[in-house]
Coordinates of C-alpha atoms and ligand atoms in Angstrom, one line a residue:
M1 CA 141.5 248.6 121.9
L2 CA 144.9 249.6 120.7
K3 CA 144.8 252.4 118.2
S4 CA 147.2 254.0 115.7
P5 CA 147.6 257.8 115.7
L6 CA 145.5 257.9 112.5
Q7 CA 142.7 255.8 114.1
I8 CA 142.7 258.1 117.0
A9 CA 142.4 261.2 114.8
R10 CA 139.8 259.5 112.6
S11 CA 137.6 258.7 115.5
S12 CA 136.7 262.3 115.9
Y13 CA 136.0 262.8 112.1
Q14 CA 132.4 264.1 111.7
P15 CA 131.0 262.6 108.5
K16 CA 129.6 265.3 106.2
L17 CA 125.9 265.0 106.1
P18 CA 123.7 266.2 103.1
V19 CA 121.5 269.2 103.8
A20 CA 118.6 266.9 102.8
L21 CA 119.2 264.7 105.8
K22 CA 119.6 267.5 108.4
G23 CA 116.7 268.2 110.7
N24 CA 113.3 266.5 110.3
V25 CA 112.5 264.5 107.2
V26 CA 109.4 263.1 105.6
L27 CA 109.0 260.6 102.8
K28 CA 107.6 261.7 99.4
E29 CA 106.3 258.9 97.1
G30 CA 107.2 258.9 93.5
E31 CA 106.1 256.7 90.6
A32 CA 105.2 253.1 91.0
T33 CA 108.0 250.7 90.0
Q34 CA 108.4 247.4 88.3
S35 CA 111.2 244.8 88.3
V36 CA 114.1 245.1 85.9
A37 CA 113.0 241.9 84.1
D38 CA 110.7 238.9 84.5
H39 CA 107.8 241.1 85.8
E40 CA 105.2 238.4 86.1
E41 CA 107.4 236.0 88.0
I42 CA 108.7 238.6 90.4
K43 CA 105.3 240.1 91.0
A44 CA 103.9 236.6 91.8
L45 CA 106.7 235.9 94.2
F46 CA 106.5 239.3 95.9
P47 CA 102.8 240.2 96.1
N48 CA 103.3 242.6 99.0
T49 CA 106.5 244.4 98.0
Y50 CA 106.2 244.5 94.2
G51 CA 105.5 247.8 92.4
M52 CA 106.1 250.1 95.5
P53 CA 107.0 253.7 94.6
I54 CA 110.5 255.2 94.8
L55 CA 110.8 257.5 97.9
S56 CA 112.6 260.8 98.3
M57 CA 113.3 262.5 101.6
V58 CA 112.1 266.1 102.0
K59 CA 112.0 268.5 104.9
G60 CA 108.9 268.0 107.2
E61 CA 107.4 268.7 110.6
K62 CA 108.7 266.8 113.6
K63 CA 106.2 264.3 114.9
P64 CA 106.3 262.6 118.3
M65 CA 107.4 259.0 117.9
E66 CA 107.0 256.0 120.1
P67 CA 110.3 254.4 121.2
M68 CA 111.4 251.6 118.8
N69 CA 114.1 249.0 118.7
V70 CA 116.0 248.0 115.5
G71 CA 118.3 245.1 114.7
V72 CA 121.2 245.3 112.3
I73 CA 123.0 242.6 110.3
L74 CA 126.3 242.8 108.4
S75 CA 126.2 240.3 105.6
G76 CA 128.8 238.9 103.1
G77 CA 132.3 240.2 102.4
Q78 CA 133.7 243.1 104.4
A79 CA 133.6 246.6 102.8
P80 CA 135.0 249.8 104.2
G81 CA 132.4 252.0 105.8
G82 CA 130.1 249.3 107.3
H83 CA 130.8 250.7 110.8
N84 CA 129.7 254.1 109.6
V85 CA 126.3 252.8 108.3
I86 CA 125.8 251.4 111.8
S87 CA 126.9 254.6 113.5
G88 CA 124.6 256.6 111.2
L89 CA 121.8 254.3 112.1
Y90 CA 122.5 254.6 115.8
D91 CA 122.7 258.4 115.7
G92 CA 119.6 258.6 113.6
L93 CA 117.6 256.4 116.0
K94 CA 118.8 258.3 119.1
N95 CA 117.9 261.6 117.5
L96 CA 114.4 260.4 116.9
N97 CA 114.0 259.2 120.5
P98 CA 116.8 258.7 123.0
Q99 CA 115.0 255.6 124.3
N100 CA 115.3 253.8 120.9
K101 CA 117.7 250.8 121.0
L102 CA 119.9 249.3 118.3
Y103 CA 120.8 245.6 118.5
G104 CA 123.5 244.0 116.4
F105 CA 123.1 240.4 115.3
L106 CA 126.4 238.6 115.5
G107 CA 128.3 236.9 112.7
G108 CA 125.9 237.8 109.9
P109 CA 122.4 236.5 109.1
S110 CA 123.1 233.4 111.3
G111 CA 123.0 235.7 114.3
L112 CA 119.3 236.3 113.7
I113 CA 118.5 232.6 113.4
E114 CA 120.6 231.6 116.3
H115 CA 119.6 234.5 118.5
K116 CA 123.1 235.8 119.0
Y117 CA 123.1 239.5 119.5
V118 CA 124.5 242.5 121.4
E119 CA 122.9 245.8 122.3
L120 CA 125.0 248.5 120.5
T121 CA 125.5 251.3 123.1
G122 CA 127.1 254.7 122.6
D123 CA 130.4 253.4 124.0
I124 CA 130.6 250.6 121.5
I125 CA 129.6 252.7 118.6
N126 CA 132.2 255.4 119.5
E127 CA 135.0 252.8 119.3
Y128 CA 134.1 252.0 115.7
R129 CA 133.3 255.4 114.1
N130 CA 135.2 255.9 110.8
T131 CA 137.0 252.5 111.1
G132 CA 137.3 249.8 108.5
G133 CA 136.2 246.2 109.0
F134 CA 133.0 244.6 110.1
D135 CA 134.3 243.4 113.5
I136 CA 131.8 245.5 115.5
I137 CA 129.4 242.6 115.2
G138 CA 131.0 240.3 112.6
S139 CA 129.7 239.2 109.2
G140 CA 128.7 235.9 107.5
R141 CA 127.3 234.5 104.3
T142 CA 124.4 232.4 105.7
K143 CA 121.6 232.5 103.1
L144 CA 118.2 233.4 104.6
E145 CA 115.8 231.4 102.5
E146 CA 113.8 229.0 104.6
P147 CA 110.6 229.8 106.4
W148 CA 111.9 228.2 109.6
Q149 CA 114.8 230.7 109.6
F150 CA 112.4 233.6 109.1
D151 CA 110.3 232.3 112.0
K152 CA 113.4 232.2 114.3
G153 CA 113.9 235.8 113.3
I154 CA 110.3 236.7 114.4
E155 CA 110.9 235.0 117.7
I156 CA 113.9 237.0 118.6
C157 CA 112.5 240.3 117.2
H158 CA 109.4 239.9 119.3
E159 CA 111.5 239.0 122.4
L160 CA 113.7 242.2 122.0
G161 CA 110.8 244.4 120.8
I162 CA 112.6 244.9 117.4
R163 CA 110.4 246.7 114.9
A164 CA 112.8 246.6 112.0
I165 CA 115.9 244.8 110.7
V166 CA 118.5 246.5 108.6
I167 CA 120.6 244.2 106.4
I168 CA 123.8 245.7 105.1
G169 CA 124.9 243.6 102.2
G170 CA 125.5 243.0 98.5
D171 CA 123.2 241.7 95.8
D172 CA 122.7 238.3 97.4
S173 CA 122.2 239.7 100.9
N174 CA 119.7 242.3 99.7
T175 CA 117.9 239.6 97.8
N176 CA 117.6 237.9 101.2
A177 CA 116.4 241.2 102.7
C178 CA 113.6 241.4 100.1
V179 CA 112.5 237.8 100.7
L180 CA 112.4 238.4 104.4
A181 CA 110.5 241.7 104.0
E182 CA 107.9 239.9 101.9
Y183 CA 107.5 237.0 104.3
Y184 CA 107.1 239.3 107.3
L185 CA 104.5 241.4 105.5
Q186 CA 102.6 238.2 104.5
K187 CA 102.6 237.1 108.1
G188 CA 101.6 240.5 109.4
C189 CA 104.2 240.2 112.2
G190 CA 105.0 243.9 112.3
I191 CA 108.7 243.6 111.4
Q192 CA 110.1 245.8 108.6
V193 CA 113.2 245.0 106.6
I194 CA 115.5 247.6 105.1
G195 CA 118.6 246.9 102.9
C196 CA 121.8 248.9 102.5
P197 CA 124.0 248.7 99.3
K198 CA 127.4 247.2 100.3
T199 CA 130.1 245.6 98.3
I200 CA 133.6 246.5 97.2
D201 CA 132.8 244.8 93.9
G202 CA 130.8 247.8 92.7
D203 CA 128.2 245.6 91.0
L204 CA 125.3 246.6 93.1
K205 CA 124.3 249.7 91.2
N206 CA 121.5 250.5 88.8
S207 CA 119.3 253.4 87.6
Q208 CA 118.8 254.4 91.3
I209 CA 121.8 253.2 93.3
E210 CA 124.8 255.1 92.0
T211 CA 127.5 253.0 93.7
S212 CA 127.8 250.5 96.5
F213 CA 129.8 251.5 99.5
G214 CA 133.3 250.2 100.0
F215 CA 134.2 250.3 96.2
D216 CA 135.7 253.8 96.6
T217 CA 138.1 252.9 99.4
A218 CA 139.0 249.4 98.1
C219 CA 139.9 250.8 94.6
K220 CA 141.9 253.6 96.1
T221 CA 143.8 251.1 98.3
Y222 CA 144.6 248.8 95.4
S223 CA 145.4 251.7 93.1
E224 CA 148.0 252.9 95.6
L225 CA 149.6 249.4 95.6
I226 CA 149.5 249.1 91.8
G227 CA 151.1 252.6 91.5
N228 CA 153.8 251.5 93.9
I229 CA 154.5 248.4 91.9
Q230 CA 154.6 250.4 88.7
R231 CA 157.1 252.7 90.1
D232 CA 159.2 249.7 91.2
A233 CA 158.8 248.2 87.7
N234 CA 159.8 251.4 86.1
S235 CA 162.9 251.6 88.4
A236 CA 164.2 248.0 88.3
K237 CA 162.9 247.4 84.7
K238 CA 163.0 243.6 85.1
Y239 CA 159.6 242.2 86.0
W240 CA 156.2 241.8 84.4
H241 CA 153.6 242.0 87.2
F242 CA 150.4 240.1 86.7
I243 CA 148.0 241.6 89.3
R244 CA 144.7 239.9 89.9
L245 CA 142.1 242.2 91.6
M246 CA 139.1 241.1 93.7
G247 CA 135.6 241.6 92.4
R248 CA 133.8 238.3 92.1
S249 CA 132.1 238.7 88.9
A250 CA 132.1 242.2 87.3
S251 CA 135.4 243.9 86.4
H252 CA 134.5 247.3 87.9
I253 CA 137.5 247.2 90.4
A254 CA 140.0 246.3 87.7
L255 CA 138.6 249.0 85.5
E256 CA 138.6 251.7 88.2
C257 CA 142.2 250.8 89.2
A258 CA 143.2 251.0 85.5
L259 CA 141.7 254.5 85.3
Q260 CA 143.5 255.5 88.4
S261 CA 146.9 254.0 87.6
Q262 CA 147.1 253.5 83.7
P263 CA 148.8 250.0 83.5
N264 CA 150.1 248.5 80.3
I265 CA 147.2 246.1 80.1
C266 CA 143.9 245.8 81.8
L267 CA 141.7 242.8 81.0
I268 CA 137.9 243.3 81.2
S269 CA 135.9 240.1 81.6
E270 CA 132.8 241.6 80.1
E271 CA 134.8 242.4 76.9
V272 CA 136.3 238.9 76.8
E273 CA 132.7 237.5 76.9
A274 CA 131.3 239.9 74.3
K275 CA 134.1 239.0 71.9
N276 CA 133.7 235.3 72.6
M277 CA 137.4 235.1 73.4
T278 CA 139.3 232.0 74.5
L279 CA 142.1 231.7 77.0
N280 CA 144.5 231.5 74.0
D281 CA 143.0 234.8 72.5
I282 CA 143.7 236.5 75.9
V283 CA 147.3 235.2 75.9
D284 CA 147.8 236.4 72.3
G285 CA 146.8 239.9 73.3
I286 CA 149.2 239.9 76.2
I287 CA 152.1 238.5 74.1
K288 CA 151.6 241.2 71.5
V289 CA 152.2 243.9 74.1
I290 CA 155.1 242.1 75.8
V291 CA 156.8 241.6 72.5
A292 CA 156.3 245.2 71.4
R293 CA 157.7 246.5 74.6
A294 CA 160.6 244.0 74.5
D295 CA 161.5 245.3 71.0
A296 CA 161.8 248.8 72.5
G297 CA 164.0 247.4 75.2
L298 CA 161.3 247.4 78.0
N299 CA 161.1 244.0 79.6
F300 CA 158.7 245.0 82.3
G301 CA 155.1 246.1 82.7
T302 CA 151.9 245.7 84.6
I303 CA 148.8 243.7 83.7
L304 CA 145.5 244.0 85.7
I305 CA 143.3 240.9 85.7
P306 CA 139.8 240.9 87.1
E307 CA 139.2 238.1 89.6
G308 CA 136.1 236.9 87.7
L309 CA 137.8 236.6 84.3
I310 CA 137.7 232.8 84.2
E311 CA 133.9 232.7 84.4
F312 CA 133.6 235.1 81.5
I313 CA 135.5 233.0 79.0
P314 CA 132.5 231.5 77.3
A315 CA 133.9 227.9 77.2
M316 CA 135.0 228.2 80.8
R317 CA 131.6 229.6 81.8
R318 CA 129.9 226.5 80.3
L319 CA 132.3 224.3 82.2
I320 CA 131.7 226.2 85.5
A321 CA 127.9 226.1 85.0
E322 CA 128.1 222.3 84.5
L323 CA 130.3 222.0 87.6
N324 CA 128.0 224.1 89.7
D325 CA 125.0 221.9 88.8
L326 CA 127.0 218.8 89.4
L327 CA 128.4 219.8 92.7
A328 CA 125.0 221.1 93.9
T329 CA 123.1 217.9 93.2
N330 CA 125.6 215.1 93.2
E331 CA 126.1 213.4 96.6
G332 CA 128.6 210.9 95.0
F333 CA 131.1 213.6 94.4
N334 CA 131.2 214.7 98.1
A335 CA 131.8 211.1 99.2
L336 CA 135.1 210.9 97.2
E337 CA 138.3 211.4 99.1
T338 CA 141.2 212.1 96.8
E339 CA 141.6 215.0 94.4
D340 CA 142.4 212.5 91.6
E341 CA 139.2 210.6 92.2
K342 CA 137.2 213.8 92.2
R343 CA 138.9 214.9 88.9
Q344 CA 138.1 211.6 87.2
F345 CA 134.5 211.6 88.5
V346 CA 133.9 215.2 87.2
K347 CA 135.5 214.5 83.8
A348 CA 133.1 211.5 83.4
C349 CA 130.0 213.6 84.2
L350 CA 130.8 216.7 82.1
S351 CA 129.7 217.2 78.4
P352 CA 132.5 216.2 76.0
E353 CA 133.5 219.8 75.3
S354 CA 133.7 220.8 78.9
S355 CA 135.4 217.5 79.8
A356 CA 138.2 218.2 77.3
L357 CA 138.7 221.7 78.6
F358 CA 138.8 220.5 82.2
R359 CA 141.3 217.8 81.2
D360 CA 143.7 220.5 79.7
L361 CA 143.6 222.8 82.7
P362 CA 146.6 222.9 85.0
K363 CA 145.9 220.6 88.0
G364 CA 145.9 223.4 90.5
I365 CA 143.2 225.4 88.6
A366 CA 141.1 222.2 88.1
R367 CA 141.3 221.6 91.9
Q368 CA 140.4 225.3 92.6
L369 CA 137.3 224.9 90.3
M370 CA 136.1 221.9 92.3
L371 CA 136.2 223.7 95.7
D372 CA 132.9 224.2 97.6
R373 CA 130.6 226.9 96.3
D374 CA 129.6 229.7 98.7
P375 CA 126.1 229.5 100.3
H376 CA 124.6 231.4 97.3
G377 CA 126.0 228.8 94.9
N378 CA 128.8 231.0 93.5
V379 CA 132.3 229.6 92.6
Q380 CA 134.8 231.1 95.0
V381 CA 136.8 232.9 92.4
S382 CA 139.0 234.6 95.0
Q383 CA 140.6 231.1 95.4
I384 CA 141.3 230.7 91.6
E385 CA 144.8 231.8 90.8
T386 CA 144.2 233.2 87.2
E387 CA 147.3 235.3 87.4
K388 CA 149.4 232.1 87.7
L389 CA 147.6 230.4 84.9
L390 CA 148.2 233.4 82.6
I391 CA 151.9 233.6 83.6
E392 CA 152.4 229.9 82.9
M393 CA 150.7 230.1 79.5
V394 CA 152.5 233.4 78.5
A395 CA 155.9 232.0 79.6
K396 CA 155.4 228.8 77.6
R397 CA 154.5 230.7 74.4
L398 CA 157.4 233.2 74.8
A399 CA 159.8 230.3 75.2
V400 CA 158.7 228.8 71.9
M401 CA 158.9 232.3 70.2
K402 CA 162.4 232.8 71.6
A403 CA 163.5 229.5 70.3
S404 CA 162.2 230.4 66.8
G405 CA 163.8 233.9 67.0
T406 CA 160.5 235.9 67.0
Y407 CA 161.0 237.2 70.6
K408 CA 164.3 238.6 71.8
G409 CA 163.3 239.9 75.2
K410 CA 163.6 238.5 78.7
F411 CA 160.5 237.4 80.5
S412 CA 160.4 237.3 84.3
A413 CA 157.0 237.5 85.9
L414 CA 155.5 238.0 89.4
G415 CA 152.0 237.3 90.4
H416 CA 150.0 239.3 92.9
F417 CA 146.4 239.1 94.2
F418 CA 144.9 242.2 95.8
G419 CA 141.7 241.5 97.6
Y420 CA 141.7 241.2 101.3
E421 CA 144.3 244.1 101.5
G422 CA 141.5 246.6 100.6
R423 CA 138.3 245.2 102.1
C424 CA 138.9 246.5 105.6
A425 CA 140.9 249.7 104.9
I426 CA 140.0 252.8 106.9
P427 CA 137.2 254.2 104.9
S428 CA 138.0 257.2 102.6
N429 CA 136.1 260.4 103.3
F430 CA 133.7 259.5 100.5
D431 CA 132.9 256.1 102.0
A432 CA 132.8 257.5 105.6
D433 CA 130.3 260.2 104.5
Y434 CA 128.3 258.0 102.1
C435 CA 127.9 255.2 104.7
Y436 CA 126.9 257.6 107.5
S437 CA 124.2 259.1 105.2
I438 CA 123.0 255.6 104.3
G439 CA 122.6 254.8 108.0
I440 CA 120.6 258.0 108.7
T441 CA 118.5 257.3 105.5
A442 CA 117.7 253.8 106.8
T443 CA 116.5 255.3 110.1
W444 CA 114.0 257.5 108.2
L445 CA 112.7 254.6 106.1
I446 CA 112.1 252.7 109.3
A447 CA 110.4 255.7 110.9
G448 CA 108.2 256.0 107.8
G449 CA 107.0 252.4 108.3
K450 CA 108.7 251.2 105.1
S451 CA 109.7 247.6 104.3
G452 CA 111.4 245.9 101.3
Y453 CA 113.3 249.1 100.5
M454 CA 117.0 249.8 100.1
A455 CA 118.4 253.1 101.5
L456 CA 119.2 255.4 98.7
V457 CA 121.7 258.3 98.6
Q458 CA 122.2 260.0 95.2
N459 CA 124.0 262.9 93.4
L460 CA 127.3 261.5 94.7
T461 CA 129.6 263.4 92.3
A462 CA 128.4 266.7 93.9
P463 CA 129.7 267.8 97.4
A464 CA 128.2 265.7 100.2
S465 CA 126.1 268.6 101.3
E466 CA 124.1 268.3 98.0
W467 CA 123.5 264.6 98.1
Q468 CA 119.8 263.5 98.0
A469 CA 118.3 260.7 100.0
G470 CA 115.4 258.3 99.6
G471 CA 114.4 254.7 99.2
V472 CA 114.2 252.2 96.3
P473 CA 112.0 249.1 96.4
I474 CA 114.3 246.1 96.2
T475 CA 111.9 244.2 93.9
M476 CA 112.7 246.9 91.3
M477 CA 116.2 245.5 90.9
M478 CA 115.2 241.9 90.6
N479 CA 115.1 239.3 87.9
M480 CA 115.1 235.5 87.7
E481 CA 118.4 233.7 87.5
K482 CA 119.7 230.1 87.8
R483 CA 121.3 229.5 91.2
A484 CA 122.5 226.1 92.4
G485 CA 120.5 224.5 89.5
K486 CA 117.2 226.3 90.2
M487 CA 115.6 229.5 88.9
K488 CA 115.6 232.1 91.7
P489 CA 114.6 235.7 92.1
V490 CA 117.8 237.7 92.6
I491 CA 119.0 241.3 92.3
Q492 CA 120.5 241.8 88.8
K493 CA 124.2 242.4 89.0
A494 CA 125.6 245.4 87.2
L495 CA 128.4 244.3 85.0
V496 CA 130.8 246.7 83.2
D497 CA 128.8 248.4 80.4
L498 CA 130.9 248.2 77.3
E499 CA 129.0 251.2 76.0
G500 CA 129.5 253.1 79.2
A501 CA 131.9 256.0 79.6
P502 CA 134.4 254.3 82.0
F503 CA 135.1 251.4 79.6
K504 CA 135.1 253.7 76.6
Y505 CA 137.8 255.8 78.3
L506 CA 139.9 252.7 78.9
A507 CA 139.4 251.5 75.3
A508 CA 140.4 255.0 74.0
H509 CA 143.6 255.1 76.0
R510 CA 144.8 251.5 76.4
D511 CA 147.0 251.4 73.2
E512 CA 148.8 254.5 74.5
W513 CA 149.2 252.9 78.0
A514 CA 150.5 249.6 76.5
D515 CA 153.0 251.5 74.4
A516 CA 156.7 251.8 74.9
N517 CA 156.2 255.3 76.4
T518 CA 155.3 254.5 80.0
S519 CA 152.1 256.4 81.1
Y520 CA 151.9 255.1 84.6
I521 CA 150.2 257.1 87.3
Y522 CA 151.2 256.7 90.9
P523 CA 148.1 257.6 92.9
G524 CA 149.6 257.3 96.4
P525 CA 147.7 256.5 99.6
I526 CA 144.2 257.6 100.5
Q527 CA 144.3 261.1 102.0
Y528 CA 142.0 261.8 104.9
Y529 CA 142.9 265.4 105.5
G530 CA 143.7 268.2 103.1
P531 CA 142.1 270.1 100.2
S532 CA 138.9 268.7 99.0
E533 CA 140.2 267.9 95.5
V534 CA 142.7 265.5 97.1
C535 CA 140.6 263.9 99.9
D536 CA 137.0 264.0 98.9
Q537 CA 137.0 262.8 95.3
P538 CA 134.6 260.0 94.2
T539 CA 135.9 257.3 91.9
H540 CA 136.8 257.9 88.3
T541 CA 134.1 255.4 87.4
L542 CA 131.4 257.5 89.1
K543 CA 132.7 260.7 87.6
L544 CA 132.8 259.3 84.1
E545 CA 129.3 257.8 84.4
K546 CA 127.9 261.1 85.6
G547 CA 129.8 263.2 83.0
A548 CA 131.8 264.9 85.7
F549 CA 135.3 263.6 84.8
E550 CA 138.0 266.1 83.9
D551 CA 141.0 264.6 82.1
Ligands
FBP1 P1 130.3 240.6 98.7 O1 129.7 240.4 97.4 O2 129.6 239.8 99.8 O3 130.4 242.1 99.0 O4 131.8 240.1 98.7 C1 132.7 240.5 97.8 C2 134.0 239.7 97.8 O5 135.0 240.5 98.5 C3 134.4 239.4 96.4 O6 135.1 240.4 95.8 C4 135.2 238.1 96.6 O7 135.2 237.3 95.5 C5 134.5 237.5 97.8 O8 133.9 238.5 98.5 C6 135.5 236.7 98.7 O9 134.7 236.0 99.6 P2 135.3 235.5 101.0 O10 135.3 236.7 101.9 O11 134.3 234.5 101.4 O12 136.7 234.9 100.7

C-alpha cells in the first residue's frame, strides 16, 4: 500500500491507554437500568437484555481463558478511528490469549448474512493502525432485522467458532446490535453481541456515552476548511459563503464548527424547530445580517448550515414524514418513470398543506426529497442541497430590496458542502486514543461474557490516562419511534440541547460574530505531534458540556 510520510509516521503512533485498561481487568456491576422512555414496550421486546446493570472496569486477578474467536462489523457511514477500534480489539484479544482470532465481516452487516469474511491477522492490522477510513473490511447500511438474517449469522459464527460479534456503528446500527443480542440470547446459541459508539454526527451520546468517535476529527477537519474560507473571504472581501455541514439530523457538527471558527451566522436546526420557524423566517434572519454588514461596507461573510435543517422546519418535517410513509408503502410510485410523473403523483397523495409546500419548492429540491430512503427509512439529507436553496431565496429577496433602495450592497454567494471530506480523515490523537480504548473495552466485555452492551469510555476531558471504562446496556438508550411507517424500538438520538452549554455559548456570542467587526478564528489543520494543548484537545462541545472550557 502506498503511504504518505505522515501515514508512515502515524503507523508507529502508540495510542494512549487509560490506566484503568492497563493490566488485568474485571467487571463491576452497578445499578440496574431502564430505557430512556417507553419502558413497558422496550421491556416486552427485550426480555433478556432489558434492565441489565451499568458495568465499570476495575483491576482484577488474571484468570486463565479458553481461546475464543470474535467477529467484527463496521456499519453505516465512515468515521475516523474505526480502524483503531479494530486494532484495540485485536490487541486486546491477543493479550488475553495469543490463540484468539479476530474475523472481519466484509462490507458491513451484509457480510455476516452472506458469509463474507476475512481473518484479521497482525500484518493486516498493522497496515491500518491510526489510519482513517473503514477500508480494512468495508462498511454498509444493511439493516439486520429479520430472523432469517440472524440465523445466517448463527451458521457462520458456529462454522468459524465465533463467540462474540462486535458491531461498530451509529444509533441505527447499535439498535441492530441490541436486536441481535436479544435474539441470540433467546435462542441460547452462545453468541454475544457488543456495540461500539461510532458516528461523525455526534448524536449517539447520552448520560453514559460522552461522545461518539469520529466527531472530533471530522469537526476539526471541517473547521480547518471553514477557517481557510474565512481567511479568503476576509482577504478578497467579495463572497458570502453558504457552507452546509454533514450530520444527518442533529446540528452538533455545525455547532462545534461554529465554536471553533466563529462564523457570521450558524443555523441550528433544533432552534429552528423550537421557534417553529419557516424557511422565510430563516431567510429573514440571514438578510438582516447581510444588510447590516453591507451597510458597514462588508459584502462578505460565512454562514454554517446543518445538513438536517430542512427536516427541522416544522412544515417541511410534516411534508417529509408524509413522503416517507408514501414512499415506504406505495408501489405505484416506484413504477413511475419520469420525474414529472413522480412529482404529480406525490402532489396528489399529500395533504393539502404539504402538497402546496411541495409545489412551491424548487424542482431540484423536490426531486432530492423524492430520492430513495436509506435502509433505515431516513431521507438522505446529504443529497439535499439546502445551501443552494437558501442562496436562491436570499438572492431573490435582496434583488427586490435593492430595487426598492433598502439594500445597497453587492451579493455574490458560493455554496459548499463539507461531509465526505472529513469522514475518513486521519484520526486526531483524541479519536486514535478513544477508539483504541473502545476496542480494548469491547474485548473485556466479551471476556466477561456480556451481551447487549455498548463499550463505554468516560471522563474524556481529562488526559487519556485518567479515562474510565465500562459497559452500558443498549436497551437503556432506547425508545419507540416511527420508522418507515411503523413504531420500532430505536436508540434515542441526542439532538442539540438548547439549554446546554455549547448552544448557550453560541447564543451568547453570535451577535458579536455577525457584527461588522470580524471575529473569525482560523483553527488550521489537525496537529498530530506537538504540545498536548495543541494536539490532544477534545472538542469545544465536550469541554463546554463538562464545564472544562476556558474562553
Ligand atoms: P452514520 O449515522 O451511519 O454514522 O452516518 C453519518 C453520515 O455521515 C451522515 O452525516 C450523512 O447524512 C450520511 O452518513 C451520509 O450517508 P452516505 O454515506 O450513505 O452518503
